[in-house]
């Protein structure tokens, strides 16, 4: 049994005052280090849920096409430098106007009857995933005066082990709202934050059809075992 | 450290992406010795957290559940006793920039015994009518022990 590497300094702190909802929801006591045992190094894999092949196209889930800029989002899921194969990627997002199809979202932007905003994809043997959707819109939220969330797509990954479970958000390049967003900015290290910004990908762009974006995801890999002779400084 | 991808909150609309029909059944209805694990999630004000997602993972047998909290903060998972005596539980929600992880103990082990006696009781599944009760306090006087997994 191999433990997974630790992610110190990577994830945002639970207590993040700029994001107001953390105020009464963050633990006040420090987290206690949990050594990885057989429960943490195993996981639900597919959880018994295999998506339909059509679940990777969010523009074809209704009788008509949704409004908005059609895009293709693709990338690889990796851990410890190796592909994470046949793992479930779940995505959800707002429509082109920035409205979620959710009872709790009621700001005055239109619902799109042809857009649900849910996709499910399995990675292939190289850890690759790809889905077609429309670019989501930015939307206002009540966090502070004139607060707007940058356009984003939510990603959920089960990985291969409980220790690898990850929920995150993918953003778009050159979005001026990123600099103002307390959720994106909650990640302390600028270079680490940058990993959540997809790259425009001309090679994945389909002529006369859709813009391409690339978003790779790196989950925790096996903990590095110290090698003999590693203790000298080069 | 490799180029690990950082977490972000699942947000208030996680239900669009993460609900599975029957997701609360870690084991199917009718499984021998199955029971309900029920609880309420509360914030630092003692208010119910009605927009969270609870996920449980256990081994012996392998079983996974995923279920949203109801508006009154309650959740319920249908499962059986895990071989090691505990299961792992994740909470995802608006206001949680990364998941919170705790353990639900049915049988204490050495790791449990090594925890602060004043706080470790928050990890015990309490026998109830149709199974066990496990309330979760994100913050405050009765704060649940959460782990850096």
XYZ file of C-alpha atoms in Angstrom:
383
model
C 0.000 0.000 0.000
C 1.424 3.348 -1.036
C 0.316 6.598 0.543
C -0.421 9.649 -1.608
C 1.680 12.795 -1.708
C 0.509 15.679 0.479
C -0.883 18.804 -1.098
C 0.416 21.388 1.394
C 0.080 24.946 0.123
C -1.919 23.958 -2.955
C -5.544 24.216 -1.923
C -7.213 27.401 -0.703
C -7.555 27.815 3.079
C -11.003 27.025 4.468
C -10.972 30.363 6.322
C -10.880 32.855 3.485
C -12.449 36.139 4.667
C -12.809 37.581 1.155
C -15.313 34.791 0.429
C -17.989 35.561 2.980
C -19.671 32.162 3.030
C -16.527 30.677 4.601
C -17.059 32.746 7.788
C -19.412 30.338 9.566
C -18.458 27.213 7.646
C -14.719 26.855 8.235
C -13.365 24.735 11.099
C -11.795 26.864 13.817
C -9.552 23.987 14.922
C -6.575 22.950 12.769
C -7.067 19.889 10.575
C -5.519 16.717 11.996
C -3.150 14.804 9.755
C -4.752 11.538 8.698
C -2.245 8.814 7.757
C -3.341 7.014 4.603
C -4.733 3.565 5.303
C -6.634 1.075 3.147
C -9.756 3.264 3.087
C -7.914 6.361 1.825
C -5.872 4.652 -0.912
C -8.928 3.010 -2.466
C -11.944 4.689 -3.977
C -15.289 4.267 -5.663
C -13.828 4.290 -9.197
C -16.954 4.722 -11.315
C -19.204 4.495 -8.320
C -21.140 2.059 -10.474
C -22.218 4.890 -12.772
C -21.070 4.705 -16.372
C -22.067 7.775 -18.376
C -23.787 7.537 -21.737
C -21.529 8.467 -24.651
C -23.885 11.371 -25.421
C -23.249 12.863 -21.973
C -20.130 14.557 -23.371
C -22.082 16.996 -25.547
C -23.988 19.623 -23.559
C -25.294 21.196 -26.780
C -27.329 18.130 -27.773
C -29.378 17.381 -24.708
C -32.565 19.095 -25.882
C -34.606 19.437 -29.060
C -32.792 22.600 -30.136
C -29.299 24.015 -29.776
C -28.452 26.258 -26.843
C -27.558 29.919 -27.393
C -23.946 30.919 -27.067
C -20.421 30.358 -28.278
C -19.863 26.667 -28.954
C -16.623 25.395 -27.424
C -14.704 22.127 -27.012
C -12.939 21.571 -23.686
C -10.400 18.786 -23.469
C -7.372 17.713 -21.492
C -5.709 14.953 -19.541
C -6.172 13.741 -16.000
C -2.797 12.786 -14.523
C -1.443 11.638 -11.169
C 2.227 11.119 -10.406
C 3.032 11.692 -14.076
C 0.738 8.871 -15.218
C -2.695 9.021 -16.830
C -5.723 8.386 -14.649
C -7.667 5.960 -16.827
C -11.391 5.345 -17.010
C -12.144 7.818 -14.287
C -15.336 9.834 -14.120
C -15.213 13.552 -14.896
C -18.420 15.411 -14.028
C -18.927 19.013 -15.155
C -21.653 21.589 -14.583
C -22.020 25.220 -15.560
C -24.223 28.246 -16.167
C -25.671 28.996 -19.595
C -24.356 31.642 -22.003
C -26.235 34.349 -20.100
C -24.693 33.309 -16.785
C -27.809 31.629 -15.413
C -27.849 28.189 -13.795
C -30.764 25.855 -14.280
C -31.291 25.667 -10.531
C -34.159 26.717 -8.273
C -31.786 28.785 -6.128
C -30.532 30.872 -9.059
C -33.048 33.614 -9.789
C -31.162 36.653 -11.052
C -32.802 38.262 -14.107
C -30.901 36.540 -16.900
C -32.772 34.195 -19.232
C -33.036 30.438 -18.793
C -32.114 28.636 -21.997
C -34.679 25.888 -22.631
C -32.058 24.023 -24.648
C -29.369 23.966 -21.985
C -29.147 21.966 -18.761
C -25.453 22.473 -18.084
C -24.485 18.963 -16.992
C -21.890 16.703 -18.601
C -20.235 13.381 -17.703
C -17.179 11.928 -19.371
C -14.909 8.925 -18.792
C -11.207 9.403 -19.395
C -9.634 7.096 -21.978
C -6.491 4.954 -21.749
C -4.311 8.070 -21.928
C -6.340 9.859 -19.262
C -7.899 12.100 -21.915
C -11.352 13.632 -21.746
C -13.218 15.942 -24.110
C -16.637 17.538 -24.156
C -18.585 20.047 -26.225
C -20.541 22.844 -24.590
C -21.167 26.576 -24.827
C -19.037 29.170 -23.089
C -20.754 30.034 -19.804
C -21.474 33.654 -18.945
C -20.293 35.615 -15.925
C -22.922 36.259 -13.262
C -23.440 38.461 -10.219
C -23.399 37.140 -6.677
C -24.033 38.715 -3.306
C -20.555 38.354 -1.831
C -19.729 42.079 -1.958
C -20.772 45.229 -3.774
C -20.955 44.670 -7.553
C -19.478 41.177 -7.259
C -19.366 39.034 -10.426
C -18.062 35.522 -10.797
C -15.732 35.045 -13.751
C -17.012 32.573 -16.357
C -16.203 29.048 -15.147
C -17.025 25.373 -15.474
C -17.226 23.204 -12.350
C -15.219 19.969 -12.478
C -15.579 16.948 -10.189
C -13.086 14.065 -10.213
C -13.273 10.841 -8.272
C -9.750 9.738 -9.231
C -8.781 6.229 -8.187
C -8.685 6.765 -4.432
C -10.551 8.672 -1.743
C -7.358 10.701 -1.168
C -7.484 11.939 -4.787
C -11.054 13.267 -4.716
C -11.115 16.766 -6.205
C -13.740 19.374 -6.987
C -12.532 22.506 -8.731
C -13.404 25.128 -11.353
C -11.953 25.835 -14.780
C -11.644 29.463 -15.884
C -11.051 31.167 -19.238
C -7.916 33.078 -20.241
C -7.759 36.878 -20.211
C -10.835 37.297 -18.021
C -10.634 40.639 -16.162
C -12.919 39.274 -13.430
C -10.275 36.770 -12.277
C -8.294 39.508 -10.540
C -11.421 40.544 -8.606
C -12.792 37.120 -7.676
C -12.346 36.092 -4.010
C -12.876 32.417 -4.864
C -10.147 32.277 -7.518
C -7.916 34.563 -5.437
C -8.362 32.338 -2.359
C -5.558 30.134 -3.746
C -2.514 31.779 -2.201
C 0.086 31.052 -4.891
C -0.368 32.890 -8.179
C 1.290 30.107 -10.181
C -1.005 27.530 -8.577
C -4.081 29.659 -9.351
C -2.945 29.835 -12.946
C -3.381 26.081 -13.272
C -7.151 26.628 -13.231
C -7.096 28.845 -16.314
C -7.631 26.855 -19.500
C -5.480 27.610 -22.510
C -6.927 28.549 -25.881
C -6.086 25.647 -28.183
C -6.091 26.286 -31.903
C -5.293 22.625 -32.606
C -8.498 21.596 -30.839
C -10.515 24.323 -32.539
C -12.785 22.943 -35.249
C -13.075 25.142 -38.350
C -16.554 26.581 -38.884
C -17.685 24.905 -35.665
C -16.172 25.493 -32.211
C -13.295 27.089 -30.292
C -10.990 24.718 -28.430
C -9.683 25.009 -24.870
C -7.259 22.761 -23.034
C -7.460 22.058 -19.309
C -5.209 19.416 -17.755
C -5.898 18.221 -14.229
C -3.255 16.785 -11.920
C -4.420 14.697 -8.971
C -2.193 13.574 -6.124
C 0.191 10.768 -7.059
C 1.989 8.194 -4.932
C 4.149 9.644 -2.205
C 7.775 9.840 -3.306
C 9.941 7.327 -1.469
C 13.233 8.887 -0.366
C 16.044 7.237 -2.323
C 19.413 6.308 -0.876
C 21.956 9.009 -1.705
C 19.268 11.728 -1.977
C 20.612 13.543 1.053
C 23.454 15.379 -0.670
C 23.096 18.870 -2.083
C 23.921 19.338 -5.730
C 5.718 18.648 -5.614
C 4.176 18.081 -9.003
C 1.807 20.539 -10.630
C -1.190 19.590 -8.530
C -4.511 21.151 -9.444
C -5.983 23.218 -6.594
C -9.544 22.800 -5.320
C -12.389 25.304 -5.610
C -15.785 25.331 -3.946
C -18.551 23.160 -5.374
C -20.791 26.217 -4.906
C -24.534 26.509 -4.290
C -25.545 24.826 -7.563
C -23.650 21.555 -7.117
C -26.964 19.699 -7.461
C -26.908 20.249 -11.220
C -23.738 18.242 -11.585
C -23.473 15.845 -8.701
C -26.818 14.286 -7.871
C -27.182 10.570 -8.560
C -30.608 8.942 -8.366
C -30.480 6.613 -5.370
C -27.059 8.001 -4.469
C -27.828 7.668 -0.764
C -27.729 3.875 -1.122
C -24.122 2.829 -0.473
C -25.615 -0.680 -0.398
C -28.933 -1.670 -2.021
C -32.204 -1.769 -0.103
C -32.686 -5.193 1.419
C -28.972 -5.806 2.050
C -28.654 -7.950 5.203
C -27.565 -5.961 8.294
C -27.930 -2.660 6.422
C -28.880 0.442 8.401
C -29.342 4.194 7.960
C -26.623 6.611 8.967
C -28.423 9.898 9.607
C -27.323 13.304 10.759
C -27.625 17.060 10.526
C -24.936 19.421 9.235
C -24.721 22.752 11.084
C -22.569 25.858 10.698
C -20.868 27.993 13.352
C -24.158 29.713 14.193
C -25.882 26.366 14.708
C -27.901 26.936 11.536
C -28.574 23.933 9.284
C -26.442 23.662 6.155
C -29.047 22.786 3.557
C -26.964 23.060 0.398
C -24.165 20.565 1.065
C -23.255 17.274 -0.563
C -22.232 14.349 1.642
C -20.076 11.555 0.233
C -19.100 8.422 2.140
C -16.504 5.822 1.181
C -15.764 2.592 3.012
C -14.083 -0.769 2.448
C -15.051 -4.315 3.472
C -17.357 -4.047 1.684
C -16.463 -1.317 -0.814
C -19.392 1.087 -0.753
C -19.861 4.686 -1.876
C -22.751 7.043 -1.225
C -23.429 10.557 -2.408
C -26.410 12.542 -1.159
C -27.372 16.200 -0.738
C -28.404 17.646 2.609
C -32.061 18.645 2.772
C -33.071 22.258 3.518
C -33.136 21.376 7.237
C -29.498 20.227 7.034
C -30.278 16.527 7.394
C -28.800 13.681 5.344
C -29.190 9.908 5.311
C -26.950 7.156 3.935
C -27.946 3.501 3.664
C -24.973 1.253 4.354
C -23.485 -1.618 6.368
C -20.766 -1.653 9.008
C -17.323 -1.192 7.395
C -14.640 -3.810 8.118
C -12.069 -1.427 9.625
C -14.722 -0.032 12.019
C -14.937 3.375 10.324
C -15.861 5.047 7.062
C -14.570 8.303 5.555
C -16.988 11.159 4.930
C -16.507 14.246 2.719
C -18.562 17.428 2.816
C -18.738 19.682 -0.243
C -20.661 22.967 -0.149
C -20.853 26.645 -0.868
C -18.411 28.275 1.552
C -16.092 25.263 1.559
C -13.189 26.104 -0.748
C -12.019 22.514 -0.437
C -13.943 19.523 0.861
C -13.954 18.806 4.581
C -13.104 15.236 5.548
C -14.069 13.434 8.718
C -14.345 9.828 9.870
C -17.401 8.055 11.183
C -16.350 5.497 13.805
C -18.468 2.462 14.627
C -15.598 0.747 16.477
C -12.731 2.838 17.888
C -9.172 1.905 16.863
C -5.685 2.963 17.984
C -5.730 6.085 15.813
C -8.999 7.170 17.399
C -7.645 6.506 20.879
C -4.676 8.753 20.105
C -6.911 11.743 19.358
C -7.763 14.485 21.857
C -10.241 12.885 24.303
C -12.114 16.199 24.529
C -12.888 16.168 20.805
C -12.792 12.605 19.518
C -16.353 11.843 20.634
C -17.508 13.935 17.655
C -16.358 11.014 15.458
C -18.553 8.360 17.070
C -21.645 7.056 15.277
C -24.365 6.995 17.940
C -26.881 4.107 17.864
C -30.353 5.257 16.792
C -33.756 3.729 15.943
C -32.952 2.524 12.438
C -29.179 2.700 12.502
C -26.778 5.369 13.664
C -26.664 9.124 14.095
C -23.696 11.281 13.057
C -24.194 15.037 13.352
C -21.628 17.353 11.817
C -20.694 20.753 13.237
C -18.528 22.691 10.801
C -17.467 25.194 13.447
C -17.924 26.139 17.085
C -18.269 24.565 20.500
C -19.159 21.101 19.218
C -16.944 21.306 16.151
C -16.404 17.959 14.456
C -12.825 16.758 14.097
C -11.772 17.269 10.466
C -8.725 15.727 8.832
C -5.976 16.692 6.458
C -6.331 13.577 4.357
